[in-house]
mmCIF file of C-alpha atoms in Angstrom:
data_model
loop_
_atom_site.group_PDB
_atom_site.id
_atom_site.type_symbol
_atom_site.label_atom_id
_atom_site.label_comp_id
_atom_site.label_asym_id
_atom_site.label_seq_id
_atom_site.Cartn_x
_atom_site.Cartn_y
_atom_site.Cartn_z
ATOM 1 C CA MET A 175 12.200 11.795 17.537
ATOM 2 C CA GLN A 176 11.480 10.265 14.866
ATOM 3 C CA THR A 177 9.185 11.248 12.535
ATOM 4 C CA PRO A 178 5.786 9.753 11.735
ATOM 5 C CA TRP A 179 6.370 8.918 7.752
ATOM 6 C CA SER A 180 9.600 6.826 8.767
ATOM 7 C CA LYS A 181 8.171 3.428 9.375
ATOM 8 C CA PHE A 182 7.238 3.246 5.267
ATOM 9 C CA SER A 183 10.806 4.042 4.234
ATOM 10 C CA LEU A 184 9.859 6.840 1.533
ATOM 11 C CA PRO A 185 12.081 6.119 -1.529
ATOM 12 C CA GLY A 186 14.505 9.498 -0.704
ATOM 13 C CA GLN A 187 13.997 11.728 -3.773
ATOM 14 C CA ASP A 188 11.903 9.660 -6.600
ATOM 15 C CA PRO A 189 7.939 10.579 -6.100
ATOM 16 C CA ALA A 190 5.734 8.580 -3.899
ATOM 17 C CA TYR A 191 2.351 7.960 -5.159
ATOM 18 C CA ALA A 192 -0.979 6.884 -3.031
ATOM 19 C CA ARG A 193 -4.542 5.823 -4.289
ATOM 20 C CA GLY A 194 -7.464 5.701 -1.804
ATOM 21 C CA TYR A 195 -10.807 7.050 -1.710
ATOM 22 C CA SER A 196 -11.800 6.432 2.302
ATOM 23 C CA ARG A 197 -12.290 9.806 4.262
ATOM 24 C CA GLU A 198 -9.678 8.007 6.657
ATOM 25 C CA PHE A 199 -7.374 7.104 4.361
ATOM 26 C CA LEU A 200 -6.739 10.206 2.904
ATOM 27 C CA THR A 201 -6.858 12.344 6.328
ATOM 28 C CA SER A 202 -4.155 9.583 7.284
ATOM 29 C CA LEU A 203 -2.266 9.870 4.129
ATOM 30 C CA ARG A 204 -2.036 13.690 4.892
ATOM 31 C CA GLU A 205 -0.921 13.855 8.673
ATOM 32 C CA ILE A 206 1.325 10.992 8.153
ATOM 33 C CA PHE A 207 3.139 12.192 5.066
ATOM 34 C CA GLY A 208 2.431 15.505 3.989
ATOM 35 C CA PRO A 209 3.611 16.882 0.795
ATOM 36 C CA LEU A 210 5.942 13.828 0.675
ATOM 37 C CA VAL A 211 3.173 11.528 -0.802
ATOM 38 C CA GLU A 212 1.337 12.995 -3.457
ATOM 39 C CA PRO A 213 -2.609 11.540 -3.767
ATOM 40 C CA VAL A 214 -3.382 10.061 -7.441
ATOM 41 C CA LYS A 215 -7.212 9.558 -8.916
ATOM 42 C CA GLU A 216 -5.266 7.115 -11.644
ATOM 43 C CA TRP A 217 -1.481 6.206 -11.157
ATOM 44 C CA PRO A 218 0.999 7.958 -13.297
ATOM 45 C CA PRO A 219 2.568 6.212 -16.419
ATOM 46 C CA GLY A 220 5.664 3.990 -15.490
ATOM 47 C CA THR A 221 6.960 2.251 -12.721
ATOM 48 C CA HIS A 222 7.453 3.438 -9.839
ATOM 49 C CA ALA A 223 9.821 3.382 -6.061
ATOM 50 C CA TRP A 224 6.806 3.456 -3.714
ATOM 51 C CA LEU A 225 3.198 3.016 -4.280
ATOM 52 C CA MET A 226 0.470 3.130 -1.514
ATOM 53 C CA THR A 227 -3.167 1.950 -2.149
ATOM 54 C CA GLU A 228 -6.086 1.596 0.304
ATOM 55 C CA VAL A 229 -7.165 -1.961 -0.844
ATOM 56 C CA PRO A 230 -10.728 -1.493 -2.203
ATOM 57 C CA THR A 231 -13.982 -3.072 -0.804
ATOM 58 C CA GLU A 232 -14.971 -4.176 -4.239
ATOM 59 C CA GLY A 233 -12.977 -6.475 -7.388
ATOM 60 C CA SER A 234 -10.848 -8.476 -7.849
ATOM 61 C CA LEU A 235 -7.195 -8.662 -4.976
ATOM 62 C CA SER A 236 -5.179 -10.870 -7.088
ATOM 63 C CA ALA A 237 -6.123 -8.467 -10.157
ATOM 64 C CA LEU A 238 -5.481 -4.862 -8.028
ATOM 65 C CA PHE A 239 -1.999 -6.681 -6.972
ATOM 66 C CA ARG A 240 -1.034 -8.006 -10.644
ATOM 67 C CA ALA A 241 -1.741 -4.660 -11.668
ATOM 68 C CA LEU A 242 0.433 -2.313 -8.959
ATOM 69 C CA GLU A 243 3.501 -5.043 -9.514
ATOM 70 C CA ASN A 244 3.854 -4.212 -12.868
ATOM 71 C CA ARG A 245 4.000 -0.597 -11.668
ATOM 72 C CA LEU A 246 7.166 -1.388 -9.205
ATOM 73 C CA ILE A 247 10.737 -0.687 -10.445
ATOM 74 C CA PRO A 248 13.129 -4.093 -9.401
ATOM 75 C CA SER A 249 13.556 -2.442 -5.824
ATOM 76 C CA GLY A 250 9.916 -0.518 -5.252
ATOM 77 C CA SER A 251 7.297 -0.687 -2.674
ATOM 78 C CA LEU A 252 4.142 -1.753 -2.645
ATOM 79 C CA TRP A 253 2.063 -0.692 0.725
ATOM 80 C CA VAL A 254 -1.538 -1.889 0.594
ATOM 81 C CA VAL A 255 -4.387 -0.321 3.163
ATOM 82 C CA PHE A 256 -7.290 -2.155 4.710
ATOM 83 C CA PRO A 257 -8.776 -1.732 8.047
ATOM 84 C CA LYS A 258 -7.409 -3.796 11.003
ATOM 85 C CA LYS A 259 -9.255 -6.759 12.491
ATOM 86 C CA PRO A 260 -11.479 -5.453 14.878
ATOM 87 C CA PHE A 261 -12.789 -2.684 12.124
ATOM 88 C CA MET A 262 -13.447 -5.010 9.613
ATOM 89 C CA LYS A 263 -16.890 -5.572 9.749
ATOM 90 C CA GLU A 264 -17.344 -1.892 10.910
ATOM 91 C CA LEU A 265 -16.071 -0.778 7.813
ATOM 92 C CA SER A 266 -17.279 -2.971 5.401
ATOM 93 C CA PHE A 267 -14.171 -4.522 4.227
ATOM 94 C CA PRO A 268 -15.183 -7.944 2.881
ATOM 95 C CA PHE A 269 -11.823 -9.672 2.556
ATOM 96 C CA SER A 270 -9.697 -10.647 5.856
ATOM 97 C CA TRP A 271 -5.589 -10.005 6.548
ATOM 98 C CA SER A 272 -4.836 -13.666 4.899
ATOM 99 C CA GLU A 273 -6.668 -12.854 1.745
ATOM 100 C CA VAL A 274 -4.923 -9.904 1.267
ATOM 101 C CA GLN A 275 -1.237 -11.192 1.923
ATOM 102 C CA GLN A 276 -2.177 -13.903 0.061
ATOM 103 C CA ALA A 277 -2.824 -11.883 -2.986
ATOM 104 C CA GLY A 278 -0.309 -10.330 -2.779
ATOM 105 C CA LEU A 279 1.951 -13.544 -2.700
ATOM 106 C CA SER A 280 0.058 -14.680 -5.305
ATOM 107 C CA ALA A 281 1.167 -11.983 -7.736
ATOM 108 C CA GLY A 282 4.688 -12.864 -7.150
ATOM 109 C CA LEU A 283 5.363 -10.490 -4.425
ATOM 110 C CA VAL A 284 6.564 -10.890 -0.855
ATOM 111 C CA ASP A 285 5.294 -8.960 2.324
ATOM 112 C CA ASN A 286 8.210 -7.868 4.610
ATOM 113 C CA LYS A 287 6.246 -5.379 7.231
ATOM 114 C CA ILE A 288 3.462 -4.903 8.692
ATOM 115 C CA ALA A 289 3.027 -0.798 10.403
ATOM 116 C CA ALA A 290 0.124 1.038 11.529
ATOM 117 C CA PHE A 291 -1.034 3.131 9.314
ATOM 118 C CA SER A 292 -4.051 4.606 11.819
ATOM 119 C CA THR A 293 -6.626 4.220 14.374
ATOM 120 C CA ARG A 294 -8.342 1.457 12.236
ATOM 121 C CA LEU A 295 -6.064 0.800 9.361
ATOM 122 C CA ALA A 296 -3.491 -1.148 8.680
ATOM 123 C CA SER A 297 -0.643 -1.826 6.326
ATOM 124 C CA ILE A 298 1.591 -4.104 4.799
ATOM 125 C CA ARG A 299 4.370 -3.476 2.326
ATOM 126 C CA PHE A 300 5.149 -5.961 -0.083
ATOM 127 C CA VAL A 301 8.105 -5.763 -2.147
ATOM 128 C CA ILE A 302 9.458 -8.112 -5.835
ATOM 129 C CA PRO A 303 11.604 -10.716 -4.323
ATOM 130 C CA LEU A 304 15.312 -10.342 -4.722
ATOM 131 C CA SER A 305 15.236 -13.417 -6.779
ATOM 132 C CA ARG A 306 13.452 -11.906 -9.913
ATOM 133 C CA ARG A 307 14.866 -8.039 -9.267
ATOM 134 C CA LYS A 308 17.158 -9.209 -11.849
ATOM 135 C CA THR A 309 15.016 -10.112 -14.818
ATOM 136 C CA ARG A 310 13.136 -7.183 -14.352
ATOM 137 C CA GLY A 311 15.437 -4.326 -14.811
#
């Protein structure tokens, strides 16, 4: 039987951090990962192998992705969580799936996996392209 967190490719021995604010995000985070992912109010200094963030309803998507791209180790994973399309209006989410994806791509990342996070929230994994990893190491 697969674990609830297996689809999120945790980084093994490296710490994993998540930042979000909604009750649904925080409850799902605890249910899926238990103690394997540390919820944080601010990102720890340095670069990291695995980050998850709930996309805020305010602010610049491009600024969010640029800041998080700089926090990844070359082989790191960035998971972004936001409402599934049928729940975007209900949850007052101002961006479309395409806008979230495009912001990640514009920050120099590539998306390579989609996973349900909860009944109403989806997640997309972004990574640094292989062609850029050597220049960042």
